[in-house]
PDB file of C-alpha atoms and ligand atoms in Angstrom:
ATOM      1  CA  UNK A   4     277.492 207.615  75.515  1.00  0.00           C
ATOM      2  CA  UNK A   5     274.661 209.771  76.406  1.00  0.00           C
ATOM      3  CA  UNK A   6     274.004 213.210  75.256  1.00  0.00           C
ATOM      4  CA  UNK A   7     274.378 214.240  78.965  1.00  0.00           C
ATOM      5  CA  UNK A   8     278.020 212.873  78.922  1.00  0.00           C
ATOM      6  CA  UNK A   9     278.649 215.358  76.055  1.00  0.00           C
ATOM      7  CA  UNK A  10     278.820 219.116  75.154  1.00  0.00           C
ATOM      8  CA  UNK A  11     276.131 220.998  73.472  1.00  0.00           C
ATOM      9  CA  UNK A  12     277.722 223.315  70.367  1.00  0.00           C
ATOM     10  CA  UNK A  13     274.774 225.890  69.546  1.00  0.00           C
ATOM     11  CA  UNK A  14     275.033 227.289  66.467  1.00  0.00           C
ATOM     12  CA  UNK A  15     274.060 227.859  62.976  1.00  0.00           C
ATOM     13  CA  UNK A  16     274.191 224.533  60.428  1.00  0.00           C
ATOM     14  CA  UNK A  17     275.616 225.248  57.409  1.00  0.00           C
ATOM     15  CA  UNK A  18     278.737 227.604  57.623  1.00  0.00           C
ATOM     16  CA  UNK A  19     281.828 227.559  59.629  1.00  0.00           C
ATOM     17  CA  UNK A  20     281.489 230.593  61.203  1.00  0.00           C
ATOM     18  CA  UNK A  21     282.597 231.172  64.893  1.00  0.00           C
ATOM     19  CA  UNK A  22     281.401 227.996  65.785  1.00  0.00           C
ATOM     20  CA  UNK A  23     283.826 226.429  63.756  1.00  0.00           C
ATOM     21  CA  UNK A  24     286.436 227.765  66.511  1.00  0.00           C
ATOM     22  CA  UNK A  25     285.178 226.278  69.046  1.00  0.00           C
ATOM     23  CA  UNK A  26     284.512 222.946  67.097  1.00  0.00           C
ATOM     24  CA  UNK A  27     288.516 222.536  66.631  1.00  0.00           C
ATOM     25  CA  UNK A  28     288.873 222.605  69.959  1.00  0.00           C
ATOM     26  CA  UNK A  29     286.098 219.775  70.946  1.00  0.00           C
ATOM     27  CA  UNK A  30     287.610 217.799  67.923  1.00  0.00           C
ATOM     28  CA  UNK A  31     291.305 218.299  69.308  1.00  0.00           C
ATOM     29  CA  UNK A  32     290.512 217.531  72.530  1.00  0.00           C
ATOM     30  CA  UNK A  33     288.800 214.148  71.429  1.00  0.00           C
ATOM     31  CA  UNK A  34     285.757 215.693  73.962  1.00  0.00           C
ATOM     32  CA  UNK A  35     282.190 214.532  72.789  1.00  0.00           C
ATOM     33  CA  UNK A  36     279.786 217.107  71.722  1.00  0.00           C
ATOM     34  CA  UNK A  37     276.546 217.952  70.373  1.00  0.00           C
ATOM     35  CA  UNK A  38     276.137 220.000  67.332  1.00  0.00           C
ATOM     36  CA  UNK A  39     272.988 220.952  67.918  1.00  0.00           C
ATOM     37  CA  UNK A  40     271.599 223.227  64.928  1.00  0.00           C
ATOM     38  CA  UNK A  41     272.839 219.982  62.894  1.00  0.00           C
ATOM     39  CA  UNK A  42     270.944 217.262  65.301  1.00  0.00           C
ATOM     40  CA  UNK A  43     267.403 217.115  65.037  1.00  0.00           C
ATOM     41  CA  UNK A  44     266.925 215.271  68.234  1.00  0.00           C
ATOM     42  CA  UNK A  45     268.589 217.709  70.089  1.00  0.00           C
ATOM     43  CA  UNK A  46     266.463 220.609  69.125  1.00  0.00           C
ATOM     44  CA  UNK A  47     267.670 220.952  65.773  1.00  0.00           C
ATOM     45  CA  UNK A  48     268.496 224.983  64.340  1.00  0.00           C
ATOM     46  CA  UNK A  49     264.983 226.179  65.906  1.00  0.00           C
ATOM     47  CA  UNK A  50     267.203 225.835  69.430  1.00  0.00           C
ATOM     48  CA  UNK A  51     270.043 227.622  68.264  1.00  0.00           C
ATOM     49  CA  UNK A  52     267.780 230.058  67.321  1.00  0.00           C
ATOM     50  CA  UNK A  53     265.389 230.549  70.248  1.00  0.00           C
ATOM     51  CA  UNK A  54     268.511 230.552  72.106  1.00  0.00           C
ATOM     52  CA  UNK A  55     269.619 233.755  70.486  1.00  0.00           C
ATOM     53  CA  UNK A  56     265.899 235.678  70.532  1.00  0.00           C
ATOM     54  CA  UNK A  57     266.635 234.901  74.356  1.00  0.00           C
ATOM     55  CA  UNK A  58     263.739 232.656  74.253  1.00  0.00           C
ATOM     56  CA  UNK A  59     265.552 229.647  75.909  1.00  0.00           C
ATOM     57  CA  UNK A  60     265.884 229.186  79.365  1.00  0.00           C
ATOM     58  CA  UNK A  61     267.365 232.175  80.138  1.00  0.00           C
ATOM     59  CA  UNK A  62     270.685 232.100  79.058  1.00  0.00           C
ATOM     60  CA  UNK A  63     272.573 235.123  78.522  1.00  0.00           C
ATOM     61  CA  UNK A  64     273.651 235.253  75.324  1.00  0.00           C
ATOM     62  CA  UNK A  65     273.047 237.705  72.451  1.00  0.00           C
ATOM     63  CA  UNK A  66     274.752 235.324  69.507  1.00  0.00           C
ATOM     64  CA  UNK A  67     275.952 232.055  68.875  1.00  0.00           C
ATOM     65  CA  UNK A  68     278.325 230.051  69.269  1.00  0.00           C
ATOM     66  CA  UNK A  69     277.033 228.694  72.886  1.00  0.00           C
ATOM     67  CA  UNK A  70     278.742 226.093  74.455  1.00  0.00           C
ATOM     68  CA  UNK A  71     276.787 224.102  77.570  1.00  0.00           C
ATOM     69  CA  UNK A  72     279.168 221.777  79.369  1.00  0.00           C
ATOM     70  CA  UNK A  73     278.451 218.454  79.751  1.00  0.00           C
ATOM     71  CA  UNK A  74     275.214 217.384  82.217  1.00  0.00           C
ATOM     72  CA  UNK A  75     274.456 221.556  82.709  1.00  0.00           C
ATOM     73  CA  UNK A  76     271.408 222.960  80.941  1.00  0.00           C
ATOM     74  CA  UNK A  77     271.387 226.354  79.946  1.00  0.00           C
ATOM     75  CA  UNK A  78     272.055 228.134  82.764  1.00  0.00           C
ATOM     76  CA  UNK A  79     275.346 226.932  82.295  1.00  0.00           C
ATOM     77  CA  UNK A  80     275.417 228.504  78.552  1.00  0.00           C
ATOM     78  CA  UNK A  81     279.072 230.104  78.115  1.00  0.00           C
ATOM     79  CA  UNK A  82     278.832 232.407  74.955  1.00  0.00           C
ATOM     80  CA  UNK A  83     281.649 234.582  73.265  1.00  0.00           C
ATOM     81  CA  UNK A  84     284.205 232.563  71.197  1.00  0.00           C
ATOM     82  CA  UNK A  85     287.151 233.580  73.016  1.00  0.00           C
ATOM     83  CA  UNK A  86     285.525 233.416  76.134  1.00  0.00           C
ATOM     84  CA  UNK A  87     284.299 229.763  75.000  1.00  0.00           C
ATOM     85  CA  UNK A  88     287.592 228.364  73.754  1.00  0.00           C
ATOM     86  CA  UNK A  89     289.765 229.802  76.983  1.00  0.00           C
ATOM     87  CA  UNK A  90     286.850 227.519  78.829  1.00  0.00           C
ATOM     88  CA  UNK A  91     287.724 224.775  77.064  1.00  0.00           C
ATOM     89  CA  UNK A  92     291.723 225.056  76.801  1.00  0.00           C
ATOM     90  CA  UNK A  93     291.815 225.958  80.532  1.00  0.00           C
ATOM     91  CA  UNK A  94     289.562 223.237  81.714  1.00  0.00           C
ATOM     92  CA  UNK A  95     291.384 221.108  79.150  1.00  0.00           C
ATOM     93  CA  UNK A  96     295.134 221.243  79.689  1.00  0.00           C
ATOM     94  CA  UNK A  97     295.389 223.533  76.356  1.00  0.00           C
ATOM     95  CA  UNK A  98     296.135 226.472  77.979  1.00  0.00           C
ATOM     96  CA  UNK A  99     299.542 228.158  79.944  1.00  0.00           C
ATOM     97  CA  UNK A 100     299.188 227.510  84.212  1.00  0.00           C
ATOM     98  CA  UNK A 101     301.134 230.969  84.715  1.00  0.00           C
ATOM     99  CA  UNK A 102     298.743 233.685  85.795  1.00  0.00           C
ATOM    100  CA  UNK A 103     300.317 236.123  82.869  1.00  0.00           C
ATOM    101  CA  UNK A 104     300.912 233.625  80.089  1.00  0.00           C
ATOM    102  CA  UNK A 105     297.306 233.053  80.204  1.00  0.00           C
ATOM    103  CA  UNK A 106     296.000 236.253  80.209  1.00  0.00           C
ATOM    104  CA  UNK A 107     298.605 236.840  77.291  1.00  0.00           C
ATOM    105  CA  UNK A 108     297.041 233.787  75.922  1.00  0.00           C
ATOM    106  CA  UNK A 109     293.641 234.995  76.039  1.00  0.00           C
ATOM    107  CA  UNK A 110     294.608 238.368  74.538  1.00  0.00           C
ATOM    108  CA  UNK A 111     295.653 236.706  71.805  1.00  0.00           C
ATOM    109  CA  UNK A 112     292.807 234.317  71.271  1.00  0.00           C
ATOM    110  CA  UNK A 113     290.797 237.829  71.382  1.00  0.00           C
ATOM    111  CA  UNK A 114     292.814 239.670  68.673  1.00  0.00           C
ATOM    112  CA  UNK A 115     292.415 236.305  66.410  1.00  0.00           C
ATOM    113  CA  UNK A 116     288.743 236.967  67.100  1.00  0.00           C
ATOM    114  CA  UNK A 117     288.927 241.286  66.376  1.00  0.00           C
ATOM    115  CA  UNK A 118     290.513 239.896  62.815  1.00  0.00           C
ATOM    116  CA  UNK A 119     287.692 237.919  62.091  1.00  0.00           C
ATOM    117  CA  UNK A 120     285.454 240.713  62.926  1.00  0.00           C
ATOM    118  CA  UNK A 121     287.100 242.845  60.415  1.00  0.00           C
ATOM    119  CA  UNK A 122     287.288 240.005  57.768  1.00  0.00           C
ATOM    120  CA  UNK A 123     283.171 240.141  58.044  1.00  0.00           C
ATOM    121  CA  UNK A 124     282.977 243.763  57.887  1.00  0.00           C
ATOM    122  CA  UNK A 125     284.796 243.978  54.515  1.00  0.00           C
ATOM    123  CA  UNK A 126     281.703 242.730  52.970  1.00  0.00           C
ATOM    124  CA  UNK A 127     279.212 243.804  55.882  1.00  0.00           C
ATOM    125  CA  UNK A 128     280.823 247.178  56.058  1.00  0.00           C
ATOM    126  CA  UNK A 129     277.371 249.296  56.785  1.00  0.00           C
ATOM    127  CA  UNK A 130     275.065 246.385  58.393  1.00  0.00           C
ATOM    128  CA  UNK A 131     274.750 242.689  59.383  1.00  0.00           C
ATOM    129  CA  UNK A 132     270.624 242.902  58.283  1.00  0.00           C
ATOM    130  CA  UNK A 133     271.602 244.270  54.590  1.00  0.00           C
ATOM    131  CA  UNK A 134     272.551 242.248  51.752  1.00  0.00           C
ATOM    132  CA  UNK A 135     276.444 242.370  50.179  1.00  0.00           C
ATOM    133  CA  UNK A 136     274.827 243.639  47.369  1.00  0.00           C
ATOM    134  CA  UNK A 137     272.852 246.702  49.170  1.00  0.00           C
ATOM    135  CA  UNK A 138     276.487 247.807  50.294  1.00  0.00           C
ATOM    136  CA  UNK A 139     279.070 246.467  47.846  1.00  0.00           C
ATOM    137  CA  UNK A 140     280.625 250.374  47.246  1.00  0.00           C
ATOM    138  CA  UNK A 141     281.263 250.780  51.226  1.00  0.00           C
ATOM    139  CA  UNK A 142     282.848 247.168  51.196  1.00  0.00           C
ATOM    140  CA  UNK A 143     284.845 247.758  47.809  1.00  0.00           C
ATOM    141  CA  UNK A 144     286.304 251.170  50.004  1.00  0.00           C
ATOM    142  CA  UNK A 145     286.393 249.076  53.271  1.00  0.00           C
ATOM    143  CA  UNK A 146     288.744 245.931  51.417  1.00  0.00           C
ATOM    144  CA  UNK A 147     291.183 248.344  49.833  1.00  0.00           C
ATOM    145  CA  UNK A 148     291.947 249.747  53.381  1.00  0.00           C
ATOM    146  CA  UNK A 149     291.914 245.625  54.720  1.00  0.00           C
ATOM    147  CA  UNK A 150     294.227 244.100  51.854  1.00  0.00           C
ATOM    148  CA  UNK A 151     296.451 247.428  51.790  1.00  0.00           C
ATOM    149  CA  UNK A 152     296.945 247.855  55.550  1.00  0.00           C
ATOM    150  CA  UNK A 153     294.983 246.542  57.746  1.00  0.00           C
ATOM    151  CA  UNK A 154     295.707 242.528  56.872  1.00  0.00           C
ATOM    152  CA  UNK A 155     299.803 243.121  56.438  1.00  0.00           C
ATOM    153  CA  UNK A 156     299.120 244.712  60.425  1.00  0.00           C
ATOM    154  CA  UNK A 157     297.328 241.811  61.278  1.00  0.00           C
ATOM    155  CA  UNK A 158     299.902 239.292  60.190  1.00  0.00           C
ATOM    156  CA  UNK A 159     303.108 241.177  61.199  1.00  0.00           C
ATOM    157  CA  UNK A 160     301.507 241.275  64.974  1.00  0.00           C
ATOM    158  CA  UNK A 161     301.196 237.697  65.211  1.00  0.00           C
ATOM    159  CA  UNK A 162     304.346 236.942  63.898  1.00  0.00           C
ATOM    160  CA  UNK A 163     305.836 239.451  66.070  1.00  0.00           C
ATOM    161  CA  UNK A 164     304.437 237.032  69.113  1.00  0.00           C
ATOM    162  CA  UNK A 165     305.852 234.129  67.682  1.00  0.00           C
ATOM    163  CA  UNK A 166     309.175 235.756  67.253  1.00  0.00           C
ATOM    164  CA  UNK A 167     309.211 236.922  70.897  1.00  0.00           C
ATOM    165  CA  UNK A 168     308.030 233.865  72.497  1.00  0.00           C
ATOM    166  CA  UNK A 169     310.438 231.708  70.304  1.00  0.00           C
ATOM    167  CA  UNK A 170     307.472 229.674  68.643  1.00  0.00           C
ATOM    168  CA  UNK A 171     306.320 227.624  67.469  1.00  0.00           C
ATOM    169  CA  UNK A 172     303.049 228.379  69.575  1.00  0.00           C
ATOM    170  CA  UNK A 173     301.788 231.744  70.149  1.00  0.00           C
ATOM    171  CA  UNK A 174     302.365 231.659  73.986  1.00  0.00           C
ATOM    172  CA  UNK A 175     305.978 229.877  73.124  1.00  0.00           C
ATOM    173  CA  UNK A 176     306.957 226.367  73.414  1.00  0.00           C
ATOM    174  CA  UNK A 177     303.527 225.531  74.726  1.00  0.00           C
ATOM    175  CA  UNK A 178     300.407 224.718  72.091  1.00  0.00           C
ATOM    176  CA  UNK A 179     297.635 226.332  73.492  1.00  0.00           C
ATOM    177  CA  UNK A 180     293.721 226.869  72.276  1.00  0.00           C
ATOM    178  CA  UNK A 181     294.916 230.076  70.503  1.00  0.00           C
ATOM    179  CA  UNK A 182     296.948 228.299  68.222  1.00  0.00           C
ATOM    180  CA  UNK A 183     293.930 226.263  66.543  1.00  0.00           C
ATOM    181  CA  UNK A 184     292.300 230.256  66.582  1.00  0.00           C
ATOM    182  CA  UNK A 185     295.104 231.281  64.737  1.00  0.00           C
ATOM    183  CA  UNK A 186     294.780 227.957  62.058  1.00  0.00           C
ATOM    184  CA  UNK A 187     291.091 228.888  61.417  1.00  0.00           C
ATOM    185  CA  UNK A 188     291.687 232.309  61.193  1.00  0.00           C
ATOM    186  CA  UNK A 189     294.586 231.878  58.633  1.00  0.00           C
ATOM    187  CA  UNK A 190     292.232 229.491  56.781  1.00  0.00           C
ATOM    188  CA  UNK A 191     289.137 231.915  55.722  1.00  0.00           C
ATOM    189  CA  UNK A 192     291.411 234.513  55.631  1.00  0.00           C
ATOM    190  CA  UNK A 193     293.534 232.772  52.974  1.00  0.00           C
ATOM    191  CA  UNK A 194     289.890 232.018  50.758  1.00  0.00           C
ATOM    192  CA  UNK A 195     288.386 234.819  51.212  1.00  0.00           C
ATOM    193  CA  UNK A 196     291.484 237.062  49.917  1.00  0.00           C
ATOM    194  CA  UNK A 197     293.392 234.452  48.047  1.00  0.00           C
ATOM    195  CA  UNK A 198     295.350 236.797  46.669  1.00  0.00           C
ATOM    196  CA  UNK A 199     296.248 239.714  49.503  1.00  0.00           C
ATOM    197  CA  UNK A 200     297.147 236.121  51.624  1.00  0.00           C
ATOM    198  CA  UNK A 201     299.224 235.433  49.099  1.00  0.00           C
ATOM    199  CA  UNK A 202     300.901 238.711  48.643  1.00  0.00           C
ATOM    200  CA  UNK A 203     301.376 238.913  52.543  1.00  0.00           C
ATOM    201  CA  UNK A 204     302.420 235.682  52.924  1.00  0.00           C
ATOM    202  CA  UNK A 205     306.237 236.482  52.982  1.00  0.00           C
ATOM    203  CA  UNK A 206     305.786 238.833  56.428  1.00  0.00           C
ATOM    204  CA  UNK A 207     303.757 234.766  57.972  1.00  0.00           C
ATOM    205  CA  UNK A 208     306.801 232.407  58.281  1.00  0.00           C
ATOM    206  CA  UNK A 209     306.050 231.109  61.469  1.00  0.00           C
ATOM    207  CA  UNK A 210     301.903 231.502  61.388  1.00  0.00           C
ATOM    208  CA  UNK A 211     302.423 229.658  58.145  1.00  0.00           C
ATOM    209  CA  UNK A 212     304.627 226.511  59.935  1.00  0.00           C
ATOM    210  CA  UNK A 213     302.030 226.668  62.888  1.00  0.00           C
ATOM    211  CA  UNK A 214     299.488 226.480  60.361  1.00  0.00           C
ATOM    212  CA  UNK A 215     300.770 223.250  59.034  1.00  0.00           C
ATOM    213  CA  UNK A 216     301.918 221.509  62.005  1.00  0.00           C
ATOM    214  CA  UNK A 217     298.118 222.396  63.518  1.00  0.00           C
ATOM    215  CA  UNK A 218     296.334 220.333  60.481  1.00  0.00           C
ATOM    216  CA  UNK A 219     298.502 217.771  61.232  1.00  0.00           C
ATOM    217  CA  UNK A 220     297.600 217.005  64.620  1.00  0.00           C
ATOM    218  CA  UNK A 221     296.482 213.575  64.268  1.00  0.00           C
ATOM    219  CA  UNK A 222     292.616 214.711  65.447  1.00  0.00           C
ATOM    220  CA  UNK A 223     292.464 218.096  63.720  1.00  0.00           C
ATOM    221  CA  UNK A 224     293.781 215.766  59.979  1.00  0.00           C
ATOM    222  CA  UNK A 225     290.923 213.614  60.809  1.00  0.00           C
ATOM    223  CA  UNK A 226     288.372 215.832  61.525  1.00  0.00           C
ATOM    224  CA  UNK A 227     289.393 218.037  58.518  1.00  0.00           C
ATOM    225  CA  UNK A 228     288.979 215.281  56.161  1.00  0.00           C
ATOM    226  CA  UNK A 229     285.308 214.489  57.794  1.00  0.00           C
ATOM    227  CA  UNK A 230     282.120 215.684  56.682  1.00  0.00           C
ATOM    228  CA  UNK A 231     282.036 217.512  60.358  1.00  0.00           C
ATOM    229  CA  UNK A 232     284.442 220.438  58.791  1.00  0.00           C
ATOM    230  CA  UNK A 233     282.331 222.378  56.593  1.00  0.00           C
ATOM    231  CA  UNK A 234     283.489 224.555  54.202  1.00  0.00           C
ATOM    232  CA  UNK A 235     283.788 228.412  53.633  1.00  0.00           C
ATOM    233  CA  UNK A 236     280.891 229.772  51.184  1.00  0.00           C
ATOM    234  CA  UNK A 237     279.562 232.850  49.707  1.00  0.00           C
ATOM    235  CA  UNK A 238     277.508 232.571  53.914  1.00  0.00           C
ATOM    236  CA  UNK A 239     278.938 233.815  57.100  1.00  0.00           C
ATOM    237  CA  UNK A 240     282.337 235.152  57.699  1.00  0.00           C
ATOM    238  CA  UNK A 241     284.991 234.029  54.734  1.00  0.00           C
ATOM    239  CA  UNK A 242     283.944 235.160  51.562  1.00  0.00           C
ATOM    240  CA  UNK A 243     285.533 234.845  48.479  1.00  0.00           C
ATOM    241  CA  UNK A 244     284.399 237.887  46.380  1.00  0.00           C
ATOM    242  CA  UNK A 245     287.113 238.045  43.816  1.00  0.00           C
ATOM    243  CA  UNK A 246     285.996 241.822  43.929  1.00  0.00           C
ATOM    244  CA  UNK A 247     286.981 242.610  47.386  1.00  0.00           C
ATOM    245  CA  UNK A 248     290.598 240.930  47.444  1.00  0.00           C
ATOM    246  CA  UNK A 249     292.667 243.244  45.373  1.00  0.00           C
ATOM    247  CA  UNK A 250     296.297 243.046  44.918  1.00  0.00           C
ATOM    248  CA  UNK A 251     297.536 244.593  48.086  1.00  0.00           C
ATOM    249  CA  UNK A 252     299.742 248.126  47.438  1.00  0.00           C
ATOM    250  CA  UNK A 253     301.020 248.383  50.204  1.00  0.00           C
ATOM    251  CA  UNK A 254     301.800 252.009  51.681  1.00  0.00           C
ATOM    252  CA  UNK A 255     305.779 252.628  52.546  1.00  0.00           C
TER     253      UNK A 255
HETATM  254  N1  LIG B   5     281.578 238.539  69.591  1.00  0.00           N
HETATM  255  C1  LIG B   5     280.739 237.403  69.364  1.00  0.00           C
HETATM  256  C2  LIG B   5     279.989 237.602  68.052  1.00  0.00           C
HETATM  257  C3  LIG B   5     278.905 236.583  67.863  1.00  0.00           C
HETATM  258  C4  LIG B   5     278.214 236.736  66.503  1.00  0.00           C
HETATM  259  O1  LIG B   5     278.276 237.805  65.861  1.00  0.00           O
HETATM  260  N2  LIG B   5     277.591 235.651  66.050  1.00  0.00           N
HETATM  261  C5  LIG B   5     276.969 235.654  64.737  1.00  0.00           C
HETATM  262  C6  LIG B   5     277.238 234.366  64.012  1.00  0.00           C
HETATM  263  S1  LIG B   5     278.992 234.203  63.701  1.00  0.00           S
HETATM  264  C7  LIG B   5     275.467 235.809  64.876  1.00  0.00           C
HETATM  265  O2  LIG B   5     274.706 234.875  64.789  1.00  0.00           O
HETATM  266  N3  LIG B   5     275.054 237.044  65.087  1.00  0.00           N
HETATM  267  C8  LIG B   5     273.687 237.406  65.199  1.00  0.00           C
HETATM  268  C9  LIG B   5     273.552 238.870  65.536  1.00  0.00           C
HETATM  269  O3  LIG B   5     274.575 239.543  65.716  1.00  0.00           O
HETATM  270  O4  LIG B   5     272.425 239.344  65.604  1.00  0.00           O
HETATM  271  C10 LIG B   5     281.573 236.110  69.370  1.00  0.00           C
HETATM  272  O5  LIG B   5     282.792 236.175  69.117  1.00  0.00           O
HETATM  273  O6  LIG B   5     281.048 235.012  69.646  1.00  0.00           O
END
């Protein structure tokens, strides 16, 4: 198959990151795709990051992940990860056909994506362009306020929605491209505070079975056990400073 038959992932090589949302999606879906920082012939990381500078064709995006569909060049660029993966669960039959289940759908693939956000700022509390180590007393004060409250908020909400909906999918009986936002989501959060996860893990039945059941989907097992799935590091979002995941006291 050509490279014009398949979708063109931009974004950075060597960590997870957001892209790694939108990867379980192509990888569900069984759809072909690029991986562009991670493909020399197709431009390589120099075209993720022209891309970004806005020195590509034009597109208008301000970060990566960028997906192009299939046989579109980048004026076709669709940026934002929840913007990305409703693209590709609505023009993929992984998404609810009812006008309100999937905005409800998309407001949840958002909030998965405002967690992940505030997983980052933990140890990026003052700015992106300064080293952990230039700002490790504003993220030791930012992760006592994540593991005490914020992350025990975080998980309650979504099981909340899979209480009301009746599971085991976030929009109900349906799986949907949120759910495989949720999986990822659960997954750095769970190594980068191994042990607030763990403390919190009691109020997550239900994200906890939909956790499973998603890495068992016979393309997300395979991909996970390929050298496609890379793993969380002391780069990008997920971080495991032992420093920043306290045991969580949680307020009354
Ligand atoms: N809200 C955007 C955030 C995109 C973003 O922050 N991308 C990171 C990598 S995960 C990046 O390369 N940022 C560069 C920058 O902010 O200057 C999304 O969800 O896609």
């Amino acid at each position: 198959m050509g490279a014009d038959a398949a979708y063109h992932l931009y974004y950075w090589p060597t960590i997870p990151g957001r892209g790694e949302f939108v990867r379980l999606l192509l990888e569900e879906l069984g759809l072909p795709y690029v991986d562009v920082a991670r493909s020399p012939e197709a431009g390589g990381v120099a075209a993720v990051a022209a891309l970004r500078v806005g020195a590509g064709d034009g597109a208008p995006a301000f970060a990566p992940p960028v997906l192009v569909p299939p046989g579109r060049g980048l004026e076709a660029a669709i940026s934002q990860t929840a913007a990305i993966a409703a693209y590709l669960g609505e023009t993929h039959g992984l998404a609810p056909a009812d006008p309100i289940a999937r905005a409800q759908c998309r407001a949840a693939m958002l909030t998965v994506m405002d967690v992940v956000a505030e997983a980052h700022d933990v140890h990026h509390p003052v700015a992106t362009a300064l080293v952990y180590e230039a700002q490790q007393a504003e993220a030791l004060r930012r992760a006592r306020w994540f593991v005490d409250e914020r992350l025990g908020q975080r998980l309650r909400f979504f099981e909340r929605l899979l209480d009301a909906g009746g599971g085991p999918w976030l929009v109900g009986a349906q799986l949907s491209y949120a759910d495989f936002g949720l999986f990822q989501l659960l997954a750095g959060l769970e190594f980068a505070f191994p042990r607030a996860f763990a403390s919190w893990s009691d109020v997550a039945p239900r994200q906890l079975e939909l956790r499973a059941a998603v890495a068992e989907r016979p393309n997300i097992a395979a991909y996970l056990r390929s050298s496609r799935r890379l793993p969380f590091s002391r780069q990008g979002i997920f971080r495991d400073y032992p420093e920043l995941d306290g045991e969580p006291t949680p307020q009354a």
